[in-house]
Amino acid sequence: MCRLFQLHRSGFYAWLKKPLSDRALEDRRLLKLIKAFYVVSGGTYGSPWIHADLREAGEQCSVKLVRAARSASAV
């Protein structure tokens, strides 16, 4: 695979061992909350309603972020 993408093996394995960024960890945490609110709603809530629930729970995010997270994870 490294040959296909013209990468050095050492660089590829260093990238694999790199920890997740703070943003990636925050996105995972937010996605878990989004999924939880979606399940609690019986699968009927859309992004605006999930966003409202997140705001009530004290989270600060935009409707666009909720929509993007839902579409990326197929929720």
PDB file of C-alpha atoms in Angstrom, residues 1 3 10 18 29:
ATOM      1  CA  MET A   1       0.000   0.000   0.000  1.00  0.00           C
ATOM      2  CA  ARG A   3       4.244   1.826  -2.681  1.00  0.00           C
ATOM      3  CA  SER A  10       8.114   4.545   8.646  1.00  0.00           C
ATOM      4  CA  LYS A  18      -0.472   8.939  16.433  1.00  0.00           C
ATOM      5  CA  ARG A  29     -18.262  12.400  22.149  1.00  0.00           C
TER       6      ARG A  29
END
